[in-house]
Tab-separated table of C-alpha atoms in Angstrom:
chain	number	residue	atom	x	y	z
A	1	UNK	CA	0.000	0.000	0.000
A	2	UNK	CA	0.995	3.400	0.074
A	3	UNK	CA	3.834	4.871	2.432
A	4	UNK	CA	5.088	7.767	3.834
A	5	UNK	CA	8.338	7.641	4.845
A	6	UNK	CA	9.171	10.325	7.515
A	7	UNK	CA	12.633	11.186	8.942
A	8	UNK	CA	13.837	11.778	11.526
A	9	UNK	CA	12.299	8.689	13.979
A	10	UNK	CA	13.181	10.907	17.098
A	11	UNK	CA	14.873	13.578	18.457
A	12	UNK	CA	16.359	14.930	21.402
A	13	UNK	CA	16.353	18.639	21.242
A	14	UNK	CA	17.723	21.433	24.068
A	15	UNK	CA	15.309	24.136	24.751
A	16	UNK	CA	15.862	27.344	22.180
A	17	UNK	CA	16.815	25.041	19.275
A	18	UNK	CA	15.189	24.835	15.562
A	19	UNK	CA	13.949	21.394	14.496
A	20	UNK	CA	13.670	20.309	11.182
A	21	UNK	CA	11.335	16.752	9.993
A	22	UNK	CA	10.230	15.810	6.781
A	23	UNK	CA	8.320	13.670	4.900
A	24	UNK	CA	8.298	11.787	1.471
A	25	UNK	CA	6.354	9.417	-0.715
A	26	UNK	CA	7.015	7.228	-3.788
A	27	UNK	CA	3.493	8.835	-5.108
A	28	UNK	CA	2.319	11.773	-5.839
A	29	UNK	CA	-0.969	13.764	-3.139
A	30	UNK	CA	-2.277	16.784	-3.600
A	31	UNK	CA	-2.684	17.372	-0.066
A	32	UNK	CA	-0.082	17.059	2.682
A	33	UNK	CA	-0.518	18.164	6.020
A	34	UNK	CA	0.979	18.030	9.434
A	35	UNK	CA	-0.384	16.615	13.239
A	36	UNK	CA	1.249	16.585	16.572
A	37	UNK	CA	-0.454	14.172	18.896
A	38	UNK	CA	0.467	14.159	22.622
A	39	UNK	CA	0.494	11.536	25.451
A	40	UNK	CA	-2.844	10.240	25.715
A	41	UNK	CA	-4.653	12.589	22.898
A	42	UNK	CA	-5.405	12.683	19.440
A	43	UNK	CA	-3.676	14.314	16.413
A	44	UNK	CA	-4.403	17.970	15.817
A	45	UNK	CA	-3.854	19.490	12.904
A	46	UNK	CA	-1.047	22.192	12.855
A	47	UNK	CA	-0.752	23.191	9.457
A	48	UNK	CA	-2.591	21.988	5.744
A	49	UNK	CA	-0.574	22.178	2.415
A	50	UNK	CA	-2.522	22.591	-0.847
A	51	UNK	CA	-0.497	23.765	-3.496
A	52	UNK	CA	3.196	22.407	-4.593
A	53	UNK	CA	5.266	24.425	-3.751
A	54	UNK	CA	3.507	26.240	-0.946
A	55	UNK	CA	5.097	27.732	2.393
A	56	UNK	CA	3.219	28.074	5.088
A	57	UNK	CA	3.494	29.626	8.525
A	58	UNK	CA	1.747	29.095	11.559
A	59	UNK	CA	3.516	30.818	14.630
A	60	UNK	CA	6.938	29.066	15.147
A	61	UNK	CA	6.154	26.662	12.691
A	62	UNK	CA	6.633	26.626	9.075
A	63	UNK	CA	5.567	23.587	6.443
A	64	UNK	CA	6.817	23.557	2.657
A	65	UNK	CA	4.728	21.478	0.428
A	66	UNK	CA	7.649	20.054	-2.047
A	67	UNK	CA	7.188	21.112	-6.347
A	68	UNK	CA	7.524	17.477	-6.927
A	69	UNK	CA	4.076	16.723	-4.580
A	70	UNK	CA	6.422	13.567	-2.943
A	71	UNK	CA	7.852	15.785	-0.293
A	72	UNK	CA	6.996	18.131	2.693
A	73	UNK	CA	9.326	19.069	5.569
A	74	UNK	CA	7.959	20.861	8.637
A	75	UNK	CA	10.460	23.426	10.899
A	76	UNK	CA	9.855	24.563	14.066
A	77	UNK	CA	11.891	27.326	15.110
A	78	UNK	CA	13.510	28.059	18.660
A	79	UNK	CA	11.615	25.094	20.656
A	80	UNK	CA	10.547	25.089	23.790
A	81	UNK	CA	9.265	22.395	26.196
A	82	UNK	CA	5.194	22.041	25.127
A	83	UNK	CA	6.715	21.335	21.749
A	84	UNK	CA	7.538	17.731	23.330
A	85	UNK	CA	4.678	15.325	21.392
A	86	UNK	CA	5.263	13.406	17.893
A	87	UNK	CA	4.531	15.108	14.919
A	88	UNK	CA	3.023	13.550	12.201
A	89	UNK	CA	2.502	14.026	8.021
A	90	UNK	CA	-0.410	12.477	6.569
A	91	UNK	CA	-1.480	12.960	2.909
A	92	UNK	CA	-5.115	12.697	1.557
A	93	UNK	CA	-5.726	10.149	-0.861
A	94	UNK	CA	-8.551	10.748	-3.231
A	95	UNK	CA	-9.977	7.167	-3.576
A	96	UNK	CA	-13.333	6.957	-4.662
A	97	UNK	CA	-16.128	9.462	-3.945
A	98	UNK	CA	-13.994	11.199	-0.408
A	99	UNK	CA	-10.832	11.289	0.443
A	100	UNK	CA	-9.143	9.815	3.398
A	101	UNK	CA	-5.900	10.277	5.980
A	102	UNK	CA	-2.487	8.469	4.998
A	103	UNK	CA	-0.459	8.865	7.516
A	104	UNK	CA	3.604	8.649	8.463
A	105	UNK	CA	4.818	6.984	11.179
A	106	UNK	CA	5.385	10.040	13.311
A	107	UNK	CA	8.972	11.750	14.827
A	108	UNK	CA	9.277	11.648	18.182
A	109	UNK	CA	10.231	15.010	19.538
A	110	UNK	CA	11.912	15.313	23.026
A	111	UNK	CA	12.840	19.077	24.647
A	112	UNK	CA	15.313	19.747	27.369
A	113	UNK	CA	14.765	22.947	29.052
B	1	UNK	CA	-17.805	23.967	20.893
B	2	UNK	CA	-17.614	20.273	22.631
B	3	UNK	CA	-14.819	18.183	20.844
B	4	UNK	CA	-15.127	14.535	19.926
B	5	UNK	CA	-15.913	12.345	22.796
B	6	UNK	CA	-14.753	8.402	23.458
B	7	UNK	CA	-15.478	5.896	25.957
B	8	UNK	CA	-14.203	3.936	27.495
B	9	UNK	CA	-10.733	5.495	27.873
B	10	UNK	CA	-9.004	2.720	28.392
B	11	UNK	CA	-9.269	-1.299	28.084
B	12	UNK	CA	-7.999	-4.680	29.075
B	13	UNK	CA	-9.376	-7.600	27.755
B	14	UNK	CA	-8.429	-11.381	27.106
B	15	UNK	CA	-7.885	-12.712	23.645
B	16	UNK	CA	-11.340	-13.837	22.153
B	17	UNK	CA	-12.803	-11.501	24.416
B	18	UNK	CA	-15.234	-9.021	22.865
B	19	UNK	CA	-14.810	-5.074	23.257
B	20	UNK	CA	-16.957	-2.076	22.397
B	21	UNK	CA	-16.043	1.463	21.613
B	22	UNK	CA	-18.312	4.335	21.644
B	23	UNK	CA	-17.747	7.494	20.395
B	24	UNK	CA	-20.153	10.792	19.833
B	25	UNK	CA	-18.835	12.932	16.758
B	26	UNK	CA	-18.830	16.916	16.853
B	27	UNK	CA	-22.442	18.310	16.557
B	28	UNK	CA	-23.507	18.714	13.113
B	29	UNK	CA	-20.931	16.911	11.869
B	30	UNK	CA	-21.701	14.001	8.872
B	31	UNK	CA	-18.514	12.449	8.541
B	32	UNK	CA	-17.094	10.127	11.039
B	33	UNK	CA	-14.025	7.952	11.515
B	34	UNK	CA	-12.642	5.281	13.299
B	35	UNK	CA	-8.548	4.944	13.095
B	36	UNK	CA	-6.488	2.095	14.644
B	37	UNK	CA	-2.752	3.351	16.067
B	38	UNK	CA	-0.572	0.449	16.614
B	39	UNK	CA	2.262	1.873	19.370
B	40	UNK	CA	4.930	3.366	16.953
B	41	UNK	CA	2.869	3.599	14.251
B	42	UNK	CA	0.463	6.156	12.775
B	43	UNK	CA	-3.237	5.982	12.518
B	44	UNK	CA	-4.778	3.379	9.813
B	45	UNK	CA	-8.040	4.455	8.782
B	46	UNK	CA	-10.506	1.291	9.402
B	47	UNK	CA	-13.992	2.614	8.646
B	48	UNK	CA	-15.814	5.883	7.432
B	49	UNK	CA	-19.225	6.886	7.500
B	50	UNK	CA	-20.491	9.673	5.926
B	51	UNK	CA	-24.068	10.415	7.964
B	52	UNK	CA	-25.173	6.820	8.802
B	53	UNK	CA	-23.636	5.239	5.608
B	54	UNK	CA	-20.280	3.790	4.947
B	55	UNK	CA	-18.095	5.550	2.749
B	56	UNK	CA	-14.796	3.342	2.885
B	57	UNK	CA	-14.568	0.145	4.594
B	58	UNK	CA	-11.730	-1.509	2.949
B	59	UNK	CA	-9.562	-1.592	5.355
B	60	UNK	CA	-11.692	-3.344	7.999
B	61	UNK	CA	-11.302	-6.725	9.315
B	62	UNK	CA	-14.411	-7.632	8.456
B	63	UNK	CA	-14.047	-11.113	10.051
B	64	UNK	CA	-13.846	-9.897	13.685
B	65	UNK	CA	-14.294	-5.798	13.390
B	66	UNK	CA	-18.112	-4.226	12.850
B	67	UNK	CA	-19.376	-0.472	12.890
B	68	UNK	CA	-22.471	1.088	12.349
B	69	UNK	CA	-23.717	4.423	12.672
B	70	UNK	CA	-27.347	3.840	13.023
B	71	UNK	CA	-29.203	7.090	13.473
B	72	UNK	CA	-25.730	9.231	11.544
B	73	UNK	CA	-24.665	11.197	14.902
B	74	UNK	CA	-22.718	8.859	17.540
B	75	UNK	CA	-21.115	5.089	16.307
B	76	UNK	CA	-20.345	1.797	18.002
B	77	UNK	CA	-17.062	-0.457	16.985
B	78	UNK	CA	-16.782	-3.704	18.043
B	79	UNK	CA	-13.840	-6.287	17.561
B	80	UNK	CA	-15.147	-10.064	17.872
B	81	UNK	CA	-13.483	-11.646	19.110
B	82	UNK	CA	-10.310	-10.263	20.001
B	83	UNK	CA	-6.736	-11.278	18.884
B	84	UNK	CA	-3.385	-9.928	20.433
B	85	UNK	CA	-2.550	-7.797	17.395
B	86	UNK	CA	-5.764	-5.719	18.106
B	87	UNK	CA	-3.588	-4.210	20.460
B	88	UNK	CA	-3.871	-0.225	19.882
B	89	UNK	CA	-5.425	2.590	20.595
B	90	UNK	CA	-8.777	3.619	18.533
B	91	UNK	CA	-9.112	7.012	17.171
B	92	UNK	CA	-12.799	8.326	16.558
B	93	UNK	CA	-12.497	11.777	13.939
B	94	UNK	CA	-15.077	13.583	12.315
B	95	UNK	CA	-15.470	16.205	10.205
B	96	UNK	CA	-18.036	18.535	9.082
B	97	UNK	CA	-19.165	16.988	5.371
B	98	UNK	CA	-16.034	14.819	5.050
B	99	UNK	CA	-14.666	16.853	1.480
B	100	UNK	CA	-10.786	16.866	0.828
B	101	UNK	CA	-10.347	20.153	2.193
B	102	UNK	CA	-12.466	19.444	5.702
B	103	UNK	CA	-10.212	19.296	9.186
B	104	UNK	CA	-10.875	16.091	10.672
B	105	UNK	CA	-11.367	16.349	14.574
B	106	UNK	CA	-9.252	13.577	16.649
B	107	UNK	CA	-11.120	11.914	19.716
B	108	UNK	CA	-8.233	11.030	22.801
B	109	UNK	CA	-8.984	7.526	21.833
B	110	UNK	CA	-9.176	4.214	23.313
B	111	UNK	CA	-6.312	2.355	24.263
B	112	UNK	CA	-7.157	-1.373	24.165
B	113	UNK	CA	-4.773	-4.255	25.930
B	114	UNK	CA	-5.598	-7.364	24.800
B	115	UNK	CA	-3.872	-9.750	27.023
């Protein structure tokens, strides 16, 4: 089936530092977009991707949406502790009548004040 | 604005044991969805429903996992009967009509232990 590969796994951060995760696929979406979940909650959406090529900023965080439509890297800049959680990219896939979530298998993001 | 609610929170059954989850979308939303999250892993979608009909079931274990969605606001999933691998935690989402540009909203799940 189809894969997102997302890089790094984890990471172990100091407090003030910029972070940098991305994301890539063998196939081309139209969509990309990016979740943090934390302990014992569900994803929330941080920031949606619609056109290649795209930069978008929300806050500390910035997502690109790569020209090919295989890539999308996410940076958070100067991190601080409530960053902690695992981010995630997910794609929509437009299978039938509605789309649905495809999503990576998450980086791990640790902050040390 | 109330966000997705799940029950149970949390659990622990033995294997060929049967388990319920319940989960009542955001109001007025159509769309609903139930995830699986294997620990390390990101959600699967397993079912969705758009109002009390299934849009995509294909990735459903249709052999021990049923849904329904009976009146289109809250939904049931049940996993009978249990195996080890059903290990996870169950997302609920919905969203308001369930189009490609439509935020899904993420329930805090149900972590199930299946012992």
């Amino acid at each position: 089936g189809q894969q997102l590969n997302q890089s790094p796994q984890s990471m172990f951060i100091q407090e003030g530092e910029d972070v940098s995760m991305n994301c890539t696929s063998s196939s081309i979406f139209n969509t990309w977009l990016w979740y943090k979940q934390e302990p014992g909650e569900g994803p929330v959406l941080l920031i949606a991707l619609y056109k290649a090529g795209e930069l978008t900023s929300n806050g500390r965080l910035t997502a690109q949406f790569g020209i090919t439509r295989k890539d999308s890297f996410l940076n958070i800049s100067a991190s601080i502790p409530s960053d902690v959680g695992i981010y995630f990219c997910a794609v929509m896939n437009y299978g039938g009548s509605q789309g649905n979530l495809i999503f990576g298998k998450g980086t791990k993001l640790s902050v040390k004040p | 604005e109330a966000g997705v609610a799940q029950s149970p929170r949390y659990k622990i059954i033995e294997k060929r044991q049967s388990v319920a989850f319940w989960c009542n979308p955001i109001s007025g939303h159509a769309t609903l969805y139930w995830y699986q999250q294997i620990l390390g892993q990101g959600p699967k979608l397993l079912i969705q429903f758009q109002n009390n009909g299934v849009v995509d079931d294909s990735q459903l274990p249709k052999d021990r996992f049923s849904a329904e969605r009976l009146k289109g606001v809250d939904s049931t999933l049940k996993i009978q009967p249990a195996k080890l691998e059903d290990s996870a935690v169950y997302l609920c989402a919905s969203s308001k009509r369930g189009m490609g540009l439509d935020e899904q909203y993420f329930g805090p799940g149900t972590r199930l232990t299946v012992t």
